Short mmCIF file of C-alpha atoms in Angstrom, two decimals:
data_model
loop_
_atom_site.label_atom_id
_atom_site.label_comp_id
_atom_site.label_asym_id
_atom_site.label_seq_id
_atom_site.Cartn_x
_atom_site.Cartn_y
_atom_site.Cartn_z
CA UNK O 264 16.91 27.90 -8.32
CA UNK O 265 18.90 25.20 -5.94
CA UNK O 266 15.62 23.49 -5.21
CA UNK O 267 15.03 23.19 -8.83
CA UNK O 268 18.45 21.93 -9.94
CA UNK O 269 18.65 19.54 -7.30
CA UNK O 270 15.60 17.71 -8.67
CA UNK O 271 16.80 18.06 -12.31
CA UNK O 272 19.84 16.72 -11.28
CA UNK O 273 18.08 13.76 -9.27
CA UNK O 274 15.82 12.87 -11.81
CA UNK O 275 18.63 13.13 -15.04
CA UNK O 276 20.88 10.55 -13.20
CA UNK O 277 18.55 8.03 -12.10
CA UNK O 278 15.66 8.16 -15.05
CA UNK O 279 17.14 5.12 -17.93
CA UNK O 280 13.97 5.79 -20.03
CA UNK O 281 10.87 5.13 -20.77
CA UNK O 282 9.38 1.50 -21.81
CA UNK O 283 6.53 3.23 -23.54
CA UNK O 284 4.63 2.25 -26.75
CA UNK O 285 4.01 6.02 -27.93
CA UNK O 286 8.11 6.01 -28.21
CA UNK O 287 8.14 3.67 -31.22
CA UNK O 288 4.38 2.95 -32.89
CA UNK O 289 5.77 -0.41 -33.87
CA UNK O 290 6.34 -1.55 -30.85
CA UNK O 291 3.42 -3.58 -29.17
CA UNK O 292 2.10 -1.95 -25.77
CA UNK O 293 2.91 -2.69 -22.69
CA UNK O 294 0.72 -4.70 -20.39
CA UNK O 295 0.55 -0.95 -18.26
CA UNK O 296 -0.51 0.89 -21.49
CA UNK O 297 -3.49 -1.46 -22.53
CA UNK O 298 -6.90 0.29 -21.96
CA UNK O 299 -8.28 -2.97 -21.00
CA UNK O 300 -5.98 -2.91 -17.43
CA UNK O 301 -7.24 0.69 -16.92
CA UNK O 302 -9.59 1.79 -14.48
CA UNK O 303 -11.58 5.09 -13.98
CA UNK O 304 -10.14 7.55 -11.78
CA UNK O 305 -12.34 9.11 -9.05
CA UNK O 306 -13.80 12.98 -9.45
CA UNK O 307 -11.07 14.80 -8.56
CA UNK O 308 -8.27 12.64 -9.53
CA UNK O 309 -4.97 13.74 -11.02
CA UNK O 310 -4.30 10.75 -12.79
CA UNK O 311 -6.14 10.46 -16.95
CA UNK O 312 -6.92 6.17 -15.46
CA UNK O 313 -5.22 3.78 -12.87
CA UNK O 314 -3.75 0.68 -13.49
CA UNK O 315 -2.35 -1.48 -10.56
CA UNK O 316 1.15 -2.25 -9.52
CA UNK O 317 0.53 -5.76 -10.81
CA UNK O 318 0.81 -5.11 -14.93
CA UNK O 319 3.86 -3.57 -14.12
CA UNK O 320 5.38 -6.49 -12.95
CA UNK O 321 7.06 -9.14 -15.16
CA UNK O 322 4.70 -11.82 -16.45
CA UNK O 323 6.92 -14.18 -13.82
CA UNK O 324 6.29 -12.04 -11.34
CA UNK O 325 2.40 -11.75 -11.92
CA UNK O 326 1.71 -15.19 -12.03
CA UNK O 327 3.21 -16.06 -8.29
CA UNK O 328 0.52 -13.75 -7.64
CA UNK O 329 -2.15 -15.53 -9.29
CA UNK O 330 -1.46 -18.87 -7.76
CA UNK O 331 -2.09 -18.66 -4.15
CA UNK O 332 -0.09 -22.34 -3.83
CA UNK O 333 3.13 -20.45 -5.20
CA UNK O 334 2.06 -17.00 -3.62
CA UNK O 335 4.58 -16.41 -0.71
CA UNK O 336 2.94 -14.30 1.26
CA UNK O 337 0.49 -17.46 1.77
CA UNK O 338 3.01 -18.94 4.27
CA UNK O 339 2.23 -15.97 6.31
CA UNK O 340 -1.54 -16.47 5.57
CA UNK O 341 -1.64 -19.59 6.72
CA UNK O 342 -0.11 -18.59 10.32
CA UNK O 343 -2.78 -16.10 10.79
CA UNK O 344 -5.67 -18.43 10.14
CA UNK O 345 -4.64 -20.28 12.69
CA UNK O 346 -4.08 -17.20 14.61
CA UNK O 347 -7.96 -15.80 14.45
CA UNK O 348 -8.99 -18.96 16.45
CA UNK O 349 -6.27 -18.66 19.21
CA UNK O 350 -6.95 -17.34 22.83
CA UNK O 351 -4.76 -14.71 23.53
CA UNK O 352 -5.19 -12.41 26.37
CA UNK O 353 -6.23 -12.13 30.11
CA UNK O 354 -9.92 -11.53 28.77
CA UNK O 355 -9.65 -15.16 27.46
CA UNK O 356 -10.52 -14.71 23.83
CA UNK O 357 -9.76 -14.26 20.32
CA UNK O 358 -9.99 -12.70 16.93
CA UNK O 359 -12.86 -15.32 16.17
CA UNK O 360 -14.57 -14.63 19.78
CA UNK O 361 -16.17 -11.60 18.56
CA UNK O 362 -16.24 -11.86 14.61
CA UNK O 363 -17.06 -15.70 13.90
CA UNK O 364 -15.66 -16.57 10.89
CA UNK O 365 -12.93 -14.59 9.22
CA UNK O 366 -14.30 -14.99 5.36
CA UNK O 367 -17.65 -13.28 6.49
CA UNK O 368 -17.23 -10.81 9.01
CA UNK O 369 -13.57 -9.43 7.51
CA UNK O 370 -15.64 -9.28 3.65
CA UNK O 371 -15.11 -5.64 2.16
CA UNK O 372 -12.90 -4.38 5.52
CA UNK O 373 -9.67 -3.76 4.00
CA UNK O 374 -11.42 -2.07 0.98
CA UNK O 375 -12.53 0.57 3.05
CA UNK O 376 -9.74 1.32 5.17
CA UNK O 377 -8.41 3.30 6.74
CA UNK O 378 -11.29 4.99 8.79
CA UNK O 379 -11.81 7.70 10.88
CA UNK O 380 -12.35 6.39 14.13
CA UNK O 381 -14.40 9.14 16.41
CA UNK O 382 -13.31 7.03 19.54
CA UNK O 383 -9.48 7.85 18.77
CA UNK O 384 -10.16 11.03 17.26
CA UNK O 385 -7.77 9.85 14.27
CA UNK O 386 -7.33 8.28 11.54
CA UNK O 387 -6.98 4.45 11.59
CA UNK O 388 -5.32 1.61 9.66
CA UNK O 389 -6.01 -1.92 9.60
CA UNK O 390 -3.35 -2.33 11.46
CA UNK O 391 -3.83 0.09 13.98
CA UNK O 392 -7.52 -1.38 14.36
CA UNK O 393 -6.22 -5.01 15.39
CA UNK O 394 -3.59 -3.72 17.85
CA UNK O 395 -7.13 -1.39 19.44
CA UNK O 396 -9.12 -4.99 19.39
CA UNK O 397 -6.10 -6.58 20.87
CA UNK O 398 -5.31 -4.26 23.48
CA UNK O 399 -9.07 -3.38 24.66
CA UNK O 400 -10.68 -6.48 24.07
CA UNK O 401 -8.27 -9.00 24.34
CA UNK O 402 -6.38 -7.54 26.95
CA UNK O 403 -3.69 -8.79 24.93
CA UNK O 404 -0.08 -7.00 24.14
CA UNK O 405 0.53 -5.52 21.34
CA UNK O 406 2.03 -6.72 18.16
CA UNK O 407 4.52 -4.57 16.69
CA UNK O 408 3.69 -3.46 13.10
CA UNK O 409 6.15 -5.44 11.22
CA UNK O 410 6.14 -8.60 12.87
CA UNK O 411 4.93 -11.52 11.38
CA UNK O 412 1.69 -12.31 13.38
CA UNK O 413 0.70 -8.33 12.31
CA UNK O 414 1.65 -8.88 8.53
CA UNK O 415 0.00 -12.44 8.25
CA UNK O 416 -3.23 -11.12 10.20
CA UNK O 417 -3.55 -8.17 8.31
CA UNK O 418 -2.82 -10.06 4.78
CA UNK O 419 -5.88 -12.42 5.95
CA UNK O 420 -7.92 -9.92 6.58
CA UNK O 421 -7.34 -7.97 3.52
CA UNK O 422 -7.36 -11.82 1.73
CA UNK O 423 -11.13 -11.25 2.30
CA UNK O 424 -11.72 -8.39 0.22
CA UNK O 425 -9.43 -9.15 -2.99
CA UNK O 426 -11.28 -8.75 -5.45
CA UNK O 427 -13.51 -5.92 -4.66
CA UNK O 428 -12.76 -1.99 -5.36
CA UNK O 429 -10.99 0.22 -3.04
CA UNK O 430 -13.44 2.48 -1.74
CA UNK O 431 -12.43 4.97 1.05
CA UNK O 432 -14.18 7.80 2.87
CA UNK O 433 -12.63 11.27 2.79
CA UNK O 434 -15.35 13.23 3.75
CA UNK O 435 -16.56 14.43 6.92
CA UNK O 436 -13.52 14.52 9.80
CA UNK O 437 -11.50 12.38 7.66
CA UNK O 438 -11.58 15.29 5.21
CA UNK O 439 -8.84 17.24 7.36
CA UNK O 440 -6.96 14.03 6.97
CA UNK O 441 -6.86 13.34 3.77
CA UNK O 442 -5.56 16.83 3.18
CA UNK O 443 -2.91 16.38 5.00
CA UNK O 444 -2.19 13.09 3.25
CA UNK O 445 -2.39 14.90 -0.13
CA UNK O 446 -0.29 17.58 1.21
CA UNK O 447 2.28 15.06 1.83
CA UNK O 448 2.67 13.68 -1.38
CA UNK O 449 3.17 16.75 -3.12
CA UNK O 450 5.99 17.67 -0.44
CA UNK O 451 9.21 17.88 -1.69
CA UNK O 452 11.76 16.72 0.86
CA UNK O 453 14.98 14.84 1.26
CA UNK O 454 18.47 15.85 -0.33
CA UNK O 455 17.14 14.70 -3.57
CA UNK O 456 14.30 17.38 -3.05
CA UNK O 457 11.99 14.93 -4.68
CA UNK O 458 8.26 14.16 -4.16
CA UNK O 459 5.88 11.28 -4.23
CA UNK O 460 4.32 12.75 -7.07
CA UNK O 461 7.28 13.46 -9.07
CA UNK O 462 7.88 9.65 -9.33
CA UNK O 463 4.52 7.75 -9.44
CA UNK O 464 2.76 10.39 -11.29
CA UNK O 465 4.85 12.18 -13.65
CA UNK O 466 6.82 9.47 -14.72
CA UNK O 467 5.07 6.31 -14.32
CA UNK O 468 6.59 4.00 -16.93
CA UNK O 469 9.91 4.54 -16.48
CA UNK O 470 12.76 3.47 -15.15
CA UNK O 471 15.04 4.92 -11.69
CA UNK O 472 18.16 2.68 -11.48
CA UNK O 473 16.86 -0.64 -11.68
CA UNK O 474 13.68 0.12 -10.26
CA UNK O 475 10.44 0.35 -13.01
CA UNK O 476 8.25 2.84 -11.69
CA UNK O 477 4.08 2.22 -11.22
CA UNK O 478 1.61 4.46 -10.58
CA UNK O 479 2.47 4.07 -6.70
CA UNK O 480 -0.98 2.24 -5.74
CA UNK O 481 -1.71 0.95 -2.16
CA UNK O 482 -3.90 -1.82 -3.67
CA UNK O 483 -1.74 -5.11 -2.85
CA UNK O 484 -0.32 -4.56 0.34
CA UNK O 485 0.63 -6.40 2.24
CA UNK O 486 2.87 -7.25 -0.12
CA UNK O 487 5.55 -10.26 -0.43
CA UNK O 488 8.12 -8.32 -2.23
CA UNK O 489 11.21 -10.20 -3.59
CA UNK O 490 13.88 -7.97 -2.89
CA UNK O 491 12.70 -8.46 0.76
CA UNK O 492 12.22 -11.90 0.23
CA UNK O 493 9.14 -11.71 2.76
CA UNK O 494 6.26 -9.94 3.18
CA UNK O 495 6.19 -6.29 4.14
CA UNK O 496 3.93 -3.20 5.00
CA UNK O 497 2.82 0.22 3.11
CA UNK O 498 4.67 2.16 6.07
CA UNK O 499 7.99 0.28 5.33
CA UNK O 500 7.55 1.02 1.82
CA UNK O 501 6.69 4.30 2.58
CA UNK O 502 9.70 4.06 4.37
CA UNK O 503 11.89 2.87 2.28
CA UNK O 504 11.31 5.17 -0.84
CA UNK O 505 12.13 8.35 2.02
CA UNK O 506 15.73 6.82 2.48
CA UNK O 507 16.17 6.68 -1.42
CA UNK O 508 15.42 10.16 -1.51
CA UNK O 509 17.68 11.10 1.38
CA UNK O 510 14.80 11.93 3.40
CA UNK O 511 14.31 11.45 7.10
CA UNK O 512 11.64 8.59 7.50
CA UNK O 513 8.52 8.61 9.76
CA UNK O 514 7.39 5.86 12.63
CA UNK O 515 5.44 3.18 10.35
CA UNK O 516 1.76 3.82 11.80
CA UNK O 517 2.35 7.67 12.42
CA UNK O 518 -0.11 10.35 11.44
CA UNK O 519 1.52 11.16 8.59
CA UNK O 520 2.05 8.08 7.04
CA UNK O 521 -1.35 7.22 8.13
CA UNK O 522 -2.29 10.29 6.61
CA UNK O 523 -0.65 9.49 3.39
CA UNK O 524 -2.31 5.82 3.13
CA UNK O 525 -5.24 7.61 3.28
CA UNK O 526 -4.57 9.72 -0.07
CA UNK O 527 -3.47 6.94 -1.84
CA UNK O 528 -6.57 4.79 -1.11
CA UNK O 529 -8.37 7.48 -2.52
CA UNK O 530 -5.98 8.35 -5.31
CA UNK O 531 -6.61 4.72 -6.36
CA UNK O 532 -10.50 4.19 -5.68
CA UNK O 533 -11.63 1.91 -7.72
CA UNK O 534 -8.93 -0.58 -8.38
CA UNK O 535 -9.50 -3.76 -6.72
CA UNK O 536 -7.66 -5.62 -3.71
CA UNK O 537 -4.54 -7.49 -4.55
CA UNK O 538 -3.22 -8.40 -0.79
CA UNK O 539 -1.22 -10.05 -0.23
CA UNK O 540 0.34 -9.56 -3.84
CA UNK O 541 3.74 -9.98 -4.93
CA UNK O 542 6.01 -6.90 -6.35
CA UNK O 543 9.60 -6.98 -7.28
#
């Protein structure tokens, strides 16, 4: 009974309302609601159709997006181009040494990450991949996960595939995986005793505080989000939404959020690469 209240009571104070068109027929629909942004949901999924983070988003908002001159995250972009050409390393090479040029070999990457790598026995994310080439090839240190070198290479890389569908693997040893990932976003946790689901699935379309919820798709990241005013990873927002909830956050690039990337690739298969978009 305290578990339950606790969510009531979580939800009631922070849910405004929704901006729906089935709450008043006269109203036109939002961009969210219009069948033409939809997209079919994989076998299996919980969701009736996805639509991206991006009609969501204030027409302002979308087209910063759509112009890659007023894009942000670009700046970032930029950096990294010149980044996949630069010798780095005691081994003497770079990102280019071994995959030529970035717009063919990186083509369709992101889309299909992360991967089950039987080498590491785990999971992997893009990220997670270019520290392994960086480390092993390069013999090169590390780049933390939130730097800006990591952000603008893995915003190039997933640059190359925008455009084309998510399409992830669950089966096989990433089957375990995935599990796990959907076991995590059906967790409650936190003081708020709250979910994933309960926000980006059960009330899509609405708003908590001043925040307008989406279906919770991993589609655009990287992302340049403005109230960070630069561009950011899934794990940090992964991160961030377990301190609204009073939760205890996880190590961006651990198993579980890892894990949980995985889900949500699959949760939103078919939608197509956004990165590096912009959100609010």
């Amino acid at each position: 009974m305290l578990r339950i209240s606790i969510a009531a009571v979580a939800l009631a104070a922070f849910a405004i309302g929704a901006v729906s068109g089935a709450a008043a027929d006269d109203k036109p629909l939002q961009p969210w609601e219009r069948k033409e942004n939809h997209v079919k949901p994989p076998k299996g999924s919980p969701l009736d159709y996805l639509v991206s983070g991006y009609w969501f988003r204030t027409p302002k908002t979308r087209a910063l997006q759509d112009d890659d001159f007023e894009n942000p995250a670009f700046l970032w972009v930029e950096q990294a181009e010149s980044e996949w050409t630069t010798v780095d390393g005691k081994a003497g090479k770079s990102c280019s040494s071994c995959h030529d040029a970035v717009e063919k070999s990186m083509k369709g990457v992101s889309a299909r990450y992360p991967v089950y790598s039987a080498k590491n026995k785990k999971m992997m994310a893009i990220t997670h991949q270019v520290n392994y080439c960086r480390e092993n090839y390069m013999k090169a240190k590390k780049w933390k996960w939130e730097s800006d070198k990591m952000l603008g290479m893995t915003s190039l890389i997933g640059l190359q595939s925008r455009g084309m569908p998510v399409n992830v693997s669950i089966d096989g040893p990433a089957k375990k995986f995935f599990e796990a990932g959907e076991k995590f976003y059906h967790q409650r946790r936190g003081q708020f005793d709250l979910a994933c689901v309960h926000c980006h699935q059960g009330n899509f379309g609405m708003y908590i505080r001043a925040d307008f919820l989406s279906q919770g798709h991993s589609n655009g990241f990287p992302t340049y989000r403005l109230k960070w005013q630069k561009l950011g990873s899934l794990h940090r927002r992964f991160r961030g939404c377990n301190n609204n909830i009073r939760a205890v956050p996880y190590k961006r690039g651990s198993p579980e959020y890892t894990n949980l990337e995985l889900y949500l690739a699959w949760r939103g298969q078919g939608l197509k690469v956004e990165a590096p978009s912009v959100r609010q």
